[in-house]
Short mmCIF file of C-alpha atoms in Angstrom, two decimals:
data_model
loop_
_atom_site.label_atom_id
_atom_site.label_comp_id
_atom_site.label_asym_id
_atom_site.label_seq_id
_atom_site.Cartn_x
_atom_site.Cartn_y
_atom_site.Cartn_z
CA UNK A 1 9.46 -6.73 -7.81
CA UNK A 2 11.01 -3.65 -10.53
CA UNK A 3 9.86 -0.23 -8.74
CA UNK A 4 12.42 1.74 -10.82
CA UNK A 5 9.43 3.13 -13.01
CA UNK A 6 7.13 3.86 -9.52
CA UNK A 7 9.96 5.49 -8.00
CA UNK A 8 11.03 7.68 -11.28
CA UNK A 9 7.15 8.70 -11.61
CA UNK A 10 7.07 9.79 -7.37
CA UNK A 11 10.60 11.41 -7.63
CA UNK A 12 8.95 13.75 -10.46
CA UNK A 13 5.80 14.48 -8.68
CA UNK A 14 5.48 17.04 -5.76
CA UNK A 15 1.06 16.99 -4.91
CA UNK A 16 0.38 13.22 -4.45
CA UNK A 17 -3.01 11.20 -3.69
CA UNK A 18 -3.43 8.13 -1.60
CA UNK A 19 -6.20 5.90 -1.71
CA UNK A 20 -6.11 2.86 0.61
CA UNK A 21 -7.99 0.63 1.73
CA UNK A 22 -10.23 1.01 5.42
CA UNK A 23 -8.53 -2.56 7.01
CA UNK A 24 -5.37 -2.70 9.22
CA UNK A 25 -3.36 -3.73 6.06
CA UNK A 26 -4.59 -0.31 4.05
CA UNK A 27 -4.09 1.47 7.20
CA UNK A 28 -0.77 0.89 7.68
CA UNK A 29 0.05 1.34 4.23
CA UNK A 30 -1.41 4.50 4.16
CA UNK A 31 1.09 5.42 7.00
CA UNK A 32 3.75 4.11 5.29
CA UNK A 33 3.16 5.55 2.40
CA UNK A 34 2.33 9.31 3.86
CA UNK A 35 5.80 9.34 6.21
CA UNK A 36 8.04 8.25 3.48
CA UNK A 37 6.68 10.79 0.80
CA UNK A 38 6.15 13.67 3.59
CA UNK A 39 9.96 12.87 4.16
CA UNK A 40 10.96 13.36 0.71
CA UNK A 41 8.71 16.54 1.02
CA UNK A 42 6.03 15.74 -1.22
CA UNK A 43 2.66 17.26 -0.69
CA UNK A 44 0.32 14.07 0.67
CA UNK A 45 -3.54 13.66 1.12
CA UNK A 46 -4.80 10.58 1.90
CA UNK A 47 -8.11 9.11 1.40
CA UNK A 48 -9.04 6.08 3.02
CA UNK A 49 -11.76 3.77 1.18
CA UNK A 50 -13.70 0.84 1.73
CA UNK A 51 -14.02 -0.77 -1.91
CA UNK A 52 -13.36 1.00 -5.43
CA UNK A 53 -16.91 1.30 -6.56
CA UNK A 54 -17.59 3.25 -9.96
CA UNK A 55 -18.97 6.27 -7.83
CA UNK A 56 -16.03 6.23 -5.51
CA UNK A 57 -13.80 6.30 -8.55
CA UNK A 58 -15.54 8.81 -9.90
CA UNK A 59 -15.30 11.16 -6.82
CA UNK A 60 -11.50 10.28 -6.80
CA UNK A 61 -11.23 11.36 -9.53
CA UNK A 62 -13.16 14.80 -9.42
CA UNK A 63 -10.90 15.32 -6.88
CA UNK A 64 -7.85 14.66 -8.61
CA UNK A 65 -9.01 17.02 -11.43
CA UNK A 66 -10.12 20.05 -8.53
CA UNK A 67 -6.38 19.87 -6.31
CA UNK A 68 -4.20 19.76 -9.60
CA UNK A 69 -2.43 16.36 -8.00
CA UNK A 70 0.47 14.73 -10.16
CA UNK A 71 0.06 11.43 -8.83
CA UNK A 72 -2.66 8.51 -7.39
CA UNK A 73 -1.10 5.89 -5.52
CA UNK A 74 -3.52 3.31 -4.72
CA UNK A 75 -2.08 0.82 -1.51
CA UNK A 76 -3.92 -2.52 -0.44
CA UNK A 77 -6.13 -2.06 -3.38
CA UNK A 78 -6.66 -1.29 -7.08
CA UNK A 79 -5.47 -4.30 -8.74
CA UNK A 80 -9.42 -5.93 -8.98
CA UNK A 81 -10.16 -2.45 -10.40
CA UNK A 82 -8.13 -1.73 -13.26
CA UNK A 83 -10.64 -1.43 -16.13
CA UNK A 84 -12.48 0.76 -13.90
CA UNK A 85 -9.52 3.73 -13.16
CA UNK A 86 -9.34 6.92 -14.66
CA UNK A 87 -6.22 7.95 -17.18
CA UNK A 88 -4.16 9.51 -14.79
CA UNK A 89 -0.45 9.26 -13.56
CA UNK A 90 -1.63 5.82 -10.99
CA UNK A 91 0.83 3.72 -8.79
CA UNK A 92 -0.79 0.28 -7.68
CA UNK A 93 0.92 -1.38 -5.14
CA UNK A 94 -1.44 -4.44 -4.11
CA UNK A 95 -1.48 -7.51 -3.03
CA UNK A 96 -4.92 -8.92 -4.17
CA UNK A 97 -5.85 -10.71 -7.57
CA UNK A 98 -5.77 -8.42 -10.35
CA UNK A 99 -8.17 -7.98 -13.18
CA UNK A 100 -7.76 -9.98 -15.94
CA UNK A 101 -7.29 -7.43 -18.55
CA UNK A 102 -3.95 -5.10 -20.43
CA UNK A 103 -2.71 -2.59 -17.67
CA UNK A 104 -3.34 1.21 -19.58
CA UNK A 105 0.06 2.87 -20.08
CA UNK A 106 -1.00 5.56 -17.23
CA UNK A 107 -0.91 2.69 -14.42
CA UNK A 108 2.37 0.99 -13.23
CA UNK A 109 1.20 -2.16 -10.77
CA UNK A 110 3.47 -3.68 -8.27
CA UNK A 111 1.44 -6.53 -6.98
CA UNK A 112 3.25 -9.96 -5.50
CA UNK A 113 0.76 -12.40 -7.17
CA UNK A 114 2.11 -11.23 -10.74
CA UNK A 115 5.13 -13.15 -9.78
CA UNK A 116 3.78 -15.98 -7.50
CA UNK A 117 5.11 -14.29 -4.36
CA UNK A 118 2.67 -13.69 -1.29
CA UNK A 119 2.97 -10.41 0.96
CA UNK A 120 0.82 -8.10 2.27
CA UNK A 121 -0.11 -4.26 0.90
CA UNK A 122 2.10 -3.44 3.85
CA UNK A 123 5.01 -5.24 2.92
CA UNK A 124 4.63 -3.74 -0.58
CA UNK A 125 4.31 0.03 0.66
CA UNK A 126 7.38 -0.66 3.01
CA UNK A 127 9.60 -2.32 -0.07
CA UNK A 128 8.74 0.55 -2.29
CA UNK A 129 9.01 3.21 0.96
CA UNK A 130 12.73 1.33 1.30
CA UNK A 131 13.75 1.96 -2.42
CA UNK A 132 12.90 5.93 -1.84
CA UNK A 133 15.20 6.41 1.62
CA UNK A 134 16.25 4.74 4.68
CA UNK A 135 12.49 4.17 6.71
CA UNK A 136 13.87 1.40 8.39
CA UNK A 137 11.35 2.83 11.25
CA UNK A 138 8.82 2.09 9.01
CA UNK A 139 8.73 -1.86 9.08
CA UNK A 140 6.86 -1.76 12.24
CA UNK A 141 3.65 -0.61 10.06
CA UNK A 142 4.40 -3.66 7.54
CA UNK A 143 4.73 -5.93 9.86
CA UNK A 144 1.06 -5.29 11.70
CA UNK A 145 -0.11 -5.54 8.17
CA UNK A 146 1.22 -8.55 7.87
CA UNK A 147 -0.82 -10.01 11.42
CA UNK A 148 -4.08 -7.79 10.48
CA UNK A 149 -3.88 -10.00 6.78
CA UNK A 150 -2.95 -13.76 8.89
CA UNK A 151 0.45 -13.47 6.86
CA UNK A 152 2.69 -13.21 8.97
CA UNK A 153 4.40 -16.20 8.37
CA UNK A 154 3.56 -16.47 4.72
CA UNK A 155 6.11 -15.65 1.74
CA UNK A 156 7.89 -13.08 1.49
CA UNK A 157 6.23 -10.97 4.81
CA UNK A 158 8.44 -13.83 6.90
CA UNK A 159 11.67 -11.70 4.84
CA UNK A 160 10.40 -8.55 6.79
CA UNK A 161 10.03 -10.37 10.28
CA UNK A 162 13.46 -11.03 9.88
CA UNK A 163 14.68 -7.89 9.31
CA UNK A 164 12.76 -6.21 11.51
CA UNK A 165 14.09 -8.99 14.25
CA UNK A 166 17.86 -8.03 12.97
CA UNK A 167 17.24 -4.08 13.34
CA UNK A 168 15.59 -4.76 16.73
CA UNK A 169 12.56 -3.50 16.26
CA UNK A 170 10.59 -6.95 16.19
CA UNK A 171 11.12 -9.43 19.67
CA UNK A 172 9.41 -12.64 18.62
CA UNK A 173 9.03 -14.53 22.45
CA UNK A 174 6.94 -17.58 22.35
CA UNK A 175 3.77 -17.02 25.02
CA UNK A 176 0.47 -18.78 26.01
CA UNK A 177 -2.29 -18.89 22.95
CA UNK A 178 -4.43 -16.07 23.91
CA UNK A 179 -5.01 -12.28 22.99
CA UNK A 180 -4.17 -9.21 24.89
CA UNK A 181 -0.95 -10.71 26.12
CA UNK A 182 0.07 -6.81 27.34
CA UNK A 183 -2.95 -4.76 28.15
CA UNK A 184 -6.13 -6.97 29.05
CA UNK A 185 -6.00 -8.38 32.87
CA UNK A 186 -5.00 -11.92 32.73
CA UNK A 187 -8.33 -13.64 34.11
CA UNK A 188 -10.17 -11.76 31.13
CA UNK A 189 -7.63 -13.10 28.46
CA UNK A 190 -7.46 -16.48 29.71
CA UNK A 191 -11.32 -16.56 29.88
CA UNK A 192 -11.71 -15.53 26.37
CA UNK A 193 -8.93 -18.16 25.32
CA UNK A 194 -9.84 -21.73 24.68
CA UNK A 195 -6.72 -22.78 26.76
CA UNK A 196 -9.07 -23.87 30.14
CA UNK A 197 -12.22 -25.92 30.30
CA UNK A 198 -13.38 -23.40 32.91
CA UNK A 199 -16.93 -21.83 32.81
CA UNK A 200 -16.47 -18.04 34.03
CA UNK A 201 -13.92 -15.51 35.34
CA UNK A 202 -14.84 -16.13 39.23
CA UNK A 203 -13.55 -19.73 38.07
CA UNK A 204 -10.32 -18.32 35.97
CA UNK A 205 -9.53 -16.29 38.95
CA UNK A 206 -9.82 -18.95 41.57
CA UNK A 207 -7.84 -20.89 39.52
CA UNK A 208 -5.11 -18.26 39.27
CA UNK A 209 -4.95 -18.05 43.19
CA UNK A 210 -4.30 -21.69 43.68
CA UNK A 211 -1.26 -20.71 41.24
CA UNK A 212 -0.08 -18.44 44.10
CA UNK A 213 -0.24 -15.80 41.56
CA UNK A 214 -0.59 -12.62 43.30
CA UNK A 215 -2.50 -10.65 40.03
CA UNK A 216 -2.32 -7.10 41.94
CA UNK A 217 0.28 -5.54 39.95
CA UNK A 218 1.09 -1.47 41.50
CA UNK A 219 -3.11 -1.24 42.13
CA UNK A 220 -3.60 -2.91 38.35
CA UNK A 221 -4.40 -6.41 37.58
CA UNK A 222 -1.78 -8.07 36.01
CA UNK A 223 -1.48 -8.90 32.05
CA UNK A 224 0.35 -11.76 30.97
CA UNK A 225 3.09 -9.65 30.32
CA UNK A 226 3.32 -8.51 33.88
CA UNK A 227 4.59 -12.16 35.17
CA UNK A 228 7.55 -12.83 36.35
CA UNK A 229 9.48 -15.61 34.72
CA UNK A 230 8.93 -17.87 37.69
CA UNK A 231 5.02 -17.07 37.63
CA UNK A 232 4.91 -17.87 33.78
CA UNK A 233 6.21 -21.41 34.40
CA UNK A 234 3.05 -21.92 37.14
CA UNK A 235 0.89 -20.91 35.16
CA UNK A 236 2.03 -22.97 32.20
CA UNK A 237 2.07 -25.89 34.28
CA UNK A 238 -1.30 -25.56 36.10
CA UNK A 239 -2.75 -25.06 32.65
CA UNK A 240 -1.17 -28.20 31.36
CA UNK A 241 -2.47 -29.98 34.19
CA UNK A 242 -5.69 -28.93 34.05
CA UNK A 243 -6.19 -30.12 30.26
CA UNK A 244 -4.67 -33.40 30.74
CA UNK A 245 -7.47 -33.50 34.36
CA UNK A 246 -9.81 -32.56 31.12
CA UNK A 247 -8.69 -35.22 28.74
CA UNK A 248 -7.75 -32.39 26.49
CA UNK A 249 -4.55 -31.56 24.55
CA UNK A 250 -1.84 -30.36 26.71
CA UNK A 251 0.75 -29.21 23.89
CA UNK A 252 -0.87 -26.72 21.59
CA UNK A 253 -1.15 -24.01 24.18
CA UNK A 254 1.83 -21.53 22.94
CA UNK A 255 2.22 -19.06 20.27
CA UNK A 256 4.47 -16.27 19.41
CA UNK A 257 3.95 -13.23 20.74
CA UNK A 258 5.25 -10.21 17.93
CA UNK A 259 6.55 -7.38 20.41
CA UNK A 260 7.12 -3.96 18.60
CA UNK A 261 10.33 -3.00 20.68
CA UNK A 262 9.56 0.98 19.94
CA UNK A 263 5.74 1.38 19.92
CA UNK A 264 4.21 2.53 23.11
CA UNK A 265 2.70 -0.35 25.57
CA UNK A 266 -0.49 0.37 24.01
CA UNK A 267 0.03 -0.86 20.30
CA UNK A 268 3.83 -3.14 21.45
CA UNK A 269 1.84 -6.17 20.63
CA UNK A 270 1.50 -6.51 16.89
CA UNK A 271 -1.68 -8.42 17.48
CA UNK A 272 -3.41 -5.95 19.48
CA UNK A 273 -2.31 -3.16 17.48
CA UNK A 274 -3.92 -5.01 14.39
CA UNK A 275 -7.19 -5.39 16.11
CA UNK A 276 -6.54 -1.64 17.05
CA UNK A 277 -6.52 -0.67 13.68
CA UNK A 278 -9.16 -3.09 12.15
CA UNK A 279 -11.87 -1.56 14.82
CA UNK A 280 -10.93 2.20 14.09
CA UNK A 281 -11.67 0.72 9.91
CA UNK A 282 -14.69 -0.57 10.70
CA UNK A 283 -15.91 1.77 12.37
CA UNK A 284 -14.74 4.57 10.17
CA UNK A 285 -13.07 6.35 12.32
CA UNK A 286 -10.36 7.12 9.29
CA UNK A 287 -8.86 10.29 10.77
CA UNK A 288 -8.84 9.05 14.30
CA UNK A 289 -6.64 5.84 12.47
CA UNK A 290 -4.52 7.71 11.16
CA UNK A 291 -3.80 9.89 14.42
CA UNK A 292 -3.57 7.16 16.43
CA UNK A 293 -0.93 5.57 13.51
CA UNK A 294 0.76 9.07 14.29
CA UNK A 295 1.27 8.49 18.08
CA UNK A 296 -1.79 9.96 19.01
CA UNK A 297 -3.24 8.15 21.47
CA UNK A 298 -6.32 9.86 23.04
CA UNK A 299 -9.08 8.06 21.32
CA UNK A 300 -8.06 4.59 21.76
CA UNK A 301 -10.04 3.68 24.82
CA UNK A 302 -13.06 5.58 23.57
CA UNK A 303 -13.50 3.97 20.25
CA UNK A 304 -12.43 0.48 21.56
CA UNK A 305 -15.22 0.93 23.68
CA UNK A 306 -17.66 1.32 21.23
CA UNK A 307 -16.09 -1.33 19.08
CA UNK A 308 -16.50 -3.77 21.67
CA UNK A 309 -20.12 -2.71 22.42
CA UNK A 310 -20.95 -3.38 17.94
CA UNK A 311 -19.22 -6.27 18.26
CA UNK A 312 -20.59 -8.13 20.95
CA UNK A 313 -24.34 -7.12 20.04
CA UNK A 314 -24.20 -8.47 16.73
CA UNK A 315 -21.82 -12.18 17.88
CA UNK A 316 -24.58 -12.38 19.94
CA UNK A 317 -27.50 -12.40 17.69
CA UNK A 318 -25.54 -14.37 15.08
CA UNK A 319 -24.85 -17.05 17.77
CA UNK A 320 -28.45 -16.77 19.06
CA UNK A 321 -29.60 -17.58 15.57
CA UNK A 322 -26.67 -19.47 14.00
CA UNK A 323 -28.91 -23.05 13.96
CA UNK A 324 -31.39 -20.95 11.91
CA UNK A 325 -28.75 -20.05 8.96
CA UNK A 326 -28.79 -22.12 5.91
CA UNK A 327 -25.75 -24.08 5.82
CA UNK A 328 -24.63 -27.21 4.12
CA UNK A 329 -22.42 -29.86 5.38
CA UNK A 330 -19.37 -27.48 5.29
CA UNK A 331 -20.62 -24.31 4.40
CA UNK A 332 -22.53 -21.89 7.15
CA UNK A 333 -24.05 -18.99 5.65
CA UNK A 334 -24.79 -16.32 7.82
CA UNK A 335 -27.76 -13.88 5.98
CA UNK A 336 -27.90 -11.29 8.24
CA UNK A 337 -29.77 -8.51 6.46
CA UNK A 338 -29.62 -5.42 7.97
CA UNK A 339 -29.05 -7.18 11.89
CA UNK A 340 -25.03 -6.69 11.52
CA UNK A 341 -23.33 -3.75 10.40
CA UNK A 342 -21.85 -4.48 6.51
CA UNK A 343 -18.11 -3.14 8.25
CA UNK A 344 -18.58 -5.62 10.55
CA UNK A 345 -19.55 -8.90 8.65
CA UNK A 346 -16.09 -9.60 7.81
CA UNK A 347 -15.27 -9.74 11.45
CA UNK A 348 -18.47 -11.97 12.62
CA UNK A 349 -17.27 -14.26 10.14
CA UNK A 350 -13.61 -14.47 11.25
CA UNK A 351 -14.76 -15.04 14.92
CA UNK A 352 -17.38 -17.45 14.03
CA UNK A 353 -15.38 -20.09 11.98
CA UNK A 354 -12.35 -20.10 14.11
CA UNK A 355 -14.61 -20.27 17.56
CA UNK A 356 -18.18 -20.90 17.22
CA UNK A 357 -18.72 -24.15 13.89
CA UNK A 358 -17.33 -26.65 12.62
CA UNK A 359 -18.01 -25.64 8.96
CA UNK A 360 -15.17 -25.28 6.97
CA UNK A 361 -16.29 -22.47 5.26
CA UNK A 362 -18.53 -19.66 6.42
CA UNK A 363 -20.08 -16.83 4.19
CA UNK A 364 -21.57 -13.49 5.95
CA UNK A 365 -23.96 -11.38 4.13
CA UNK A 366 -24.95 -7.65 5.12
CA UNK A 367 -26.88 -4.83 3.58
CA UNK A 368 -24.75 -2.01 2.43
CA UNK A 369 -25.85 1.18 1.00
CA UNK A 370 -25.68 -0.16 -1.84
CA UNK A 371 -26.43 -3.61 -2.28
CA UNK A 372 -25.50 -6.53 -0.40
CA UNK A 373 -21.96 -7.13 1.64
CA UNK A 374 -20.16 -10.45 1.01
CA UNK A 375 -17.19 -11.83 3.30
CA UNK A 376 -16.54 -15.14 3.27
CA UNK A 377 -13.82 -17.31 4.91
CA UNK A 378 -12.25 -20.98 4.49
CA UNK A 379 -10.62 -23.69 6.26
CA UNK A 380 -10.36 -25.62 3.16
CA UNK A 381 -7.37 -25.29 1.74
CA UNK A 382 -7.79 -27.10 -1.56
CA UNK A 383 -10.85 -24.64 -2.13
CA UNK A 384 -10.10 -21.07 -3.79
CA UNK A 385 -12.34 -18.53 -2.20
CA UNK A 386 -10.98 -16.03 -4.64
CA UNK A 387 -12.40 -17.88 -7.83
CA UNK A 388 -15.79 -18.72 -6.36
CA UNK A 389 -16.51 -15.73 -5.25
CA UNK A 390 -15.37 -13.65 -8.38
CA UNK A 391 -16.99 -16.56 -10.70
CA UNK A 392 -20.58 -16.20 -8.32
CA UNK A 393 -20.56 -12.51 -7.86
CA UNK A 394 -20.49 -12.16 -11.81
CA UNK A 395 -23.20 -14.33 -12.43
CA UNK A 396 -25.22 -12.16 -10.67
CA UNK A 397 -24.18 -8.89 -11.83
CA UNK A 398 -21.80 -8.31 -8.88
CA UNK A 399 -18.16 -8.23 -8.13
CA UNK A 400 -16.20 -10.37 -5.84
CA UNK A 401 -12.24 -11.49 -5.08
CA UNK A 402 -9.83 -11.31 -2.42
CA UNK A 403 -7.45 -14.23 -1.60
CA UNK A 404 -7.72 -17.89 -1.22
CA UNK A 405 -8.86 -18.38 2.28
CA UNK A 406 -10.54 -14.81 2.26
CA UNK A 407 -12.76 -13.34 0.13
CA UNK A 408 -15.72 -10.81 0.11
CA UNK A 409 -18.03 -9.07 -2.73
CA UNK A 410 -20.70 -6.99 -3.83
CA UNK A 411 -24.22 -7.58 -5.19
CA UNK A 412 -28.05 -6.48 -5.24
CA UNK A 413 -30.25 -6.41 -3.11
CA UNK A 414 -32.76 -9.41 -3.23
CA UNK A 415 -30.04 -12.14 -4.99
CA UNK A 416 -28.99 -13.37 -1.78
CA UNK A 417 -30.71 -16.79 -2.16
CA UNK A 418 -29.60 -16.84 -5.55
CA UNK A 419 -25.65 -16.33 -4.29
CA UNK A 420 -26.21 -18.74 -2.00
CA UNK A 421 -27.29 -21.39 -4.11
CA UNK A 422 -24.48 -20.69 -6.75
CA UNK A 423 -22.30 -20.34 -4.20
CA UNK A 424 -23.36 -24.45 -2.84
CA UNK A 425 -23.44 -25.64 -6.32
CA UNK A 426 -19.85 -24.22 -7.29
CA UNK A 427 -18.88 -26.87 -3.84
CA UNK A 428 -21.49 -29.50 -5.01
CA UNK A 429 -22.62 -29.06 -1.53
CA UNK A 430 -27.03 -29.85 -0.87
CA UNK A 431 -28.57 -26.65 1.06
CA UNK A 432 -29.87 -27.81 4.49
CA UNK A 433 -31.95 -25.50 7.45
#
């Protein structure tokens, strides 16, 4: 990727404005993006978005006008948008598909897809924030990106775990297959995991004991992370046990666990922090995000609170009601109206496919202000999420894209059975209650 021409056009600006997108990914490019310019003591505002409607644009651009800024940079977003940006001095750097149409003179786009490469807005903001200075400090940001995207391991973001491995600021260990490896108790993140066949915590817990795991840890319950090496090996071995007891798998219980070596306990675990970040997005909580990005963290309990409150009310009507969606034989579609927050969709759909069906793909559908929300994603990977959803969304006067296994977009109000016929008949799938 040539940023020669990006870099010449931020070296010669001094008031610059970032848009980004409201998801971990955007997030963290937007921090990126703000420390490495604020270093090279350009003036920075950032404005965190959801989607690049025309209004938003518009607004953007009003504001553009108003502060007398040099420069847009848009990060995690822009490239679907092109025929839709105003003629001003505009940095892309992007990772999704881009609109089919000539780039204007006023935009230079870095974007990985025009050259078959995969990485995450992240990864872009830290190559580009790398050609400007040293920010070596910075690849912690691209490399929770690259998690809050699923890409970790994907193209050219594995190039970035590597380096951030040989600067030691990345510890790869490899660790049971479950979430909140550092700051959930134990019995909670082994109850959540799929890992036992065991009903409730009380059960979890008992089942610890017989370990001789002592999970008292200084007057705190013990995270994973707070075994010794000896305990780790128990509990490795009891679980292995009890899935074989279970006729159930015994090997595909370890992951790796991403450890930022410098971040505070709080955010060390680049999975956590993701999550972090994708809750502070979705609830808007922009400035709080960018705070907490900052070091600040006094909100984090509060808002994960909340988070955790949205997101559990609205799993549990979906799962309450998830016989009563239309589906097909691998297609759930998830019409939720107004019962689930449109910020939230994307997530209900993540959790549901990877926890809750066996459908390959699932689609989730929310009112938004204005229209209908759209996130879909796939376990298919000969199917192009990307293309259908673009391809449907059109037909019916919307917008859609994203990536292959991930997609969303936007349409009216009232074409949701319409979508989701199209979107059946572009899999030559038969509709089914």
């Amino acid at each position: 990727m040539d940023f020669s021409k990006a870099i010449e056009m931020t070296k010669n600006s001094n008031k610059i404005l970032i848009v980004s997108h409201y998801d971990c990914d955007g997030l963290c490019s937007a921090k990126i993006l703000s420390t490495a310019l604020k270093k090279e003591n350009k003036e920075i505002t950032i404005r965190i978005a959801k989607e690049l409607s025309k209004n938003i644009i518009e607004n953007i651009e009003e504001e553009f006008e108003k502060e007398n800024f040099d420069l847009m940079i848009f990060s995690d977003l822009g490239s679907s948008n092109l025929g839709l940006l105003p003629n001003k001095n505009i940095i892309i750097l992007d990772h999704h598909m881009p609109e089919k149409i000539e780039i204007p003179e006023n935009i230079v786009q870095i974007n990985p897809i025009v050259e078959n490469k995969e990485l995450c807005g992240a990864g872009v903001c830290y190559l580009f924030a790398s050609k400007i200075n040293n920010n070596q400090e910075l690849i912690d940001y691209a490399i929770v990106g690259a998690i809050g995207d699923n890409q970790i391991e994907i193209g050219e973001n594995r190039k970035i775990v590597l380096e951030a491995e040989k600067i030691k600021r990345l510890k790869i260990e490899k660790g049971l297959k479950l979430f909140g490896h550092l700051n959930r108790p134990l019995h909670y993140s082994l109850t959540n995991s799929k890992l036992l066949p065991l009903k409730d915590c009380s059960e979890v817990v008992q089942f610890i004991s017989d370990l001789k795991i002592n999970l008292n840890h200084s007057g705190k319950i013990k995270s994973y992370y707070d075994l010794s090496k000896e305990e780790k090996e128990r509990l490795f071995l009891g679980i292995i046990k009890e899935r074989i007891r279970n006729n159930l798998d015994p090997t595909n219980i370890f992951s790796d666990i991403y450890l930022l070596t410098k971040q505070p306990r709080e955010l060390m675990d680049a999975l956590e922090f993701s999550t972090i970040l994708n809750a502070f997005g979705r609830l808007e909580k922009f400035d709080e995000a960018l705070k907490l990005l900052d070091g600040n963290l006094e909100k984090l309990e509060e808002v994960m609170a909340i988070y955790k409150r949205k997101l559990a009310t609205y799993l549990s009507w979906t799962t309450e009601n998830i016989n009563n969606f239309q589906q097909t034989k691998n297609i759930l579609f998830i019409n939720a109206g107004e019962k689930i927050d449109e910020n939230m969709i994307g997530t209900i759909t993540s959790i549901i496919i990877n926890s809750c069906t066996n459908k390959k793909i699932v689609v989730g559908l929310a009112y938004a202000a204005d229209g209908v929300k759209i996130s879909a994603r796939s376990r298919m990977p000969e199917t192009d999420l990307n293309e259908i959803m673009n391809k449907v969304c059109e037909k019916l006067g919307g917008k859609g894209g994203g990536h292959k296994e991930a997609a969303g977009g936007k349409i009216e109000k009232g074409k949701e059975e319409k979508f989701i016929k199209l979107f059946a008949e572009e899999l030559k799938e038969t509709i089914f209650n």
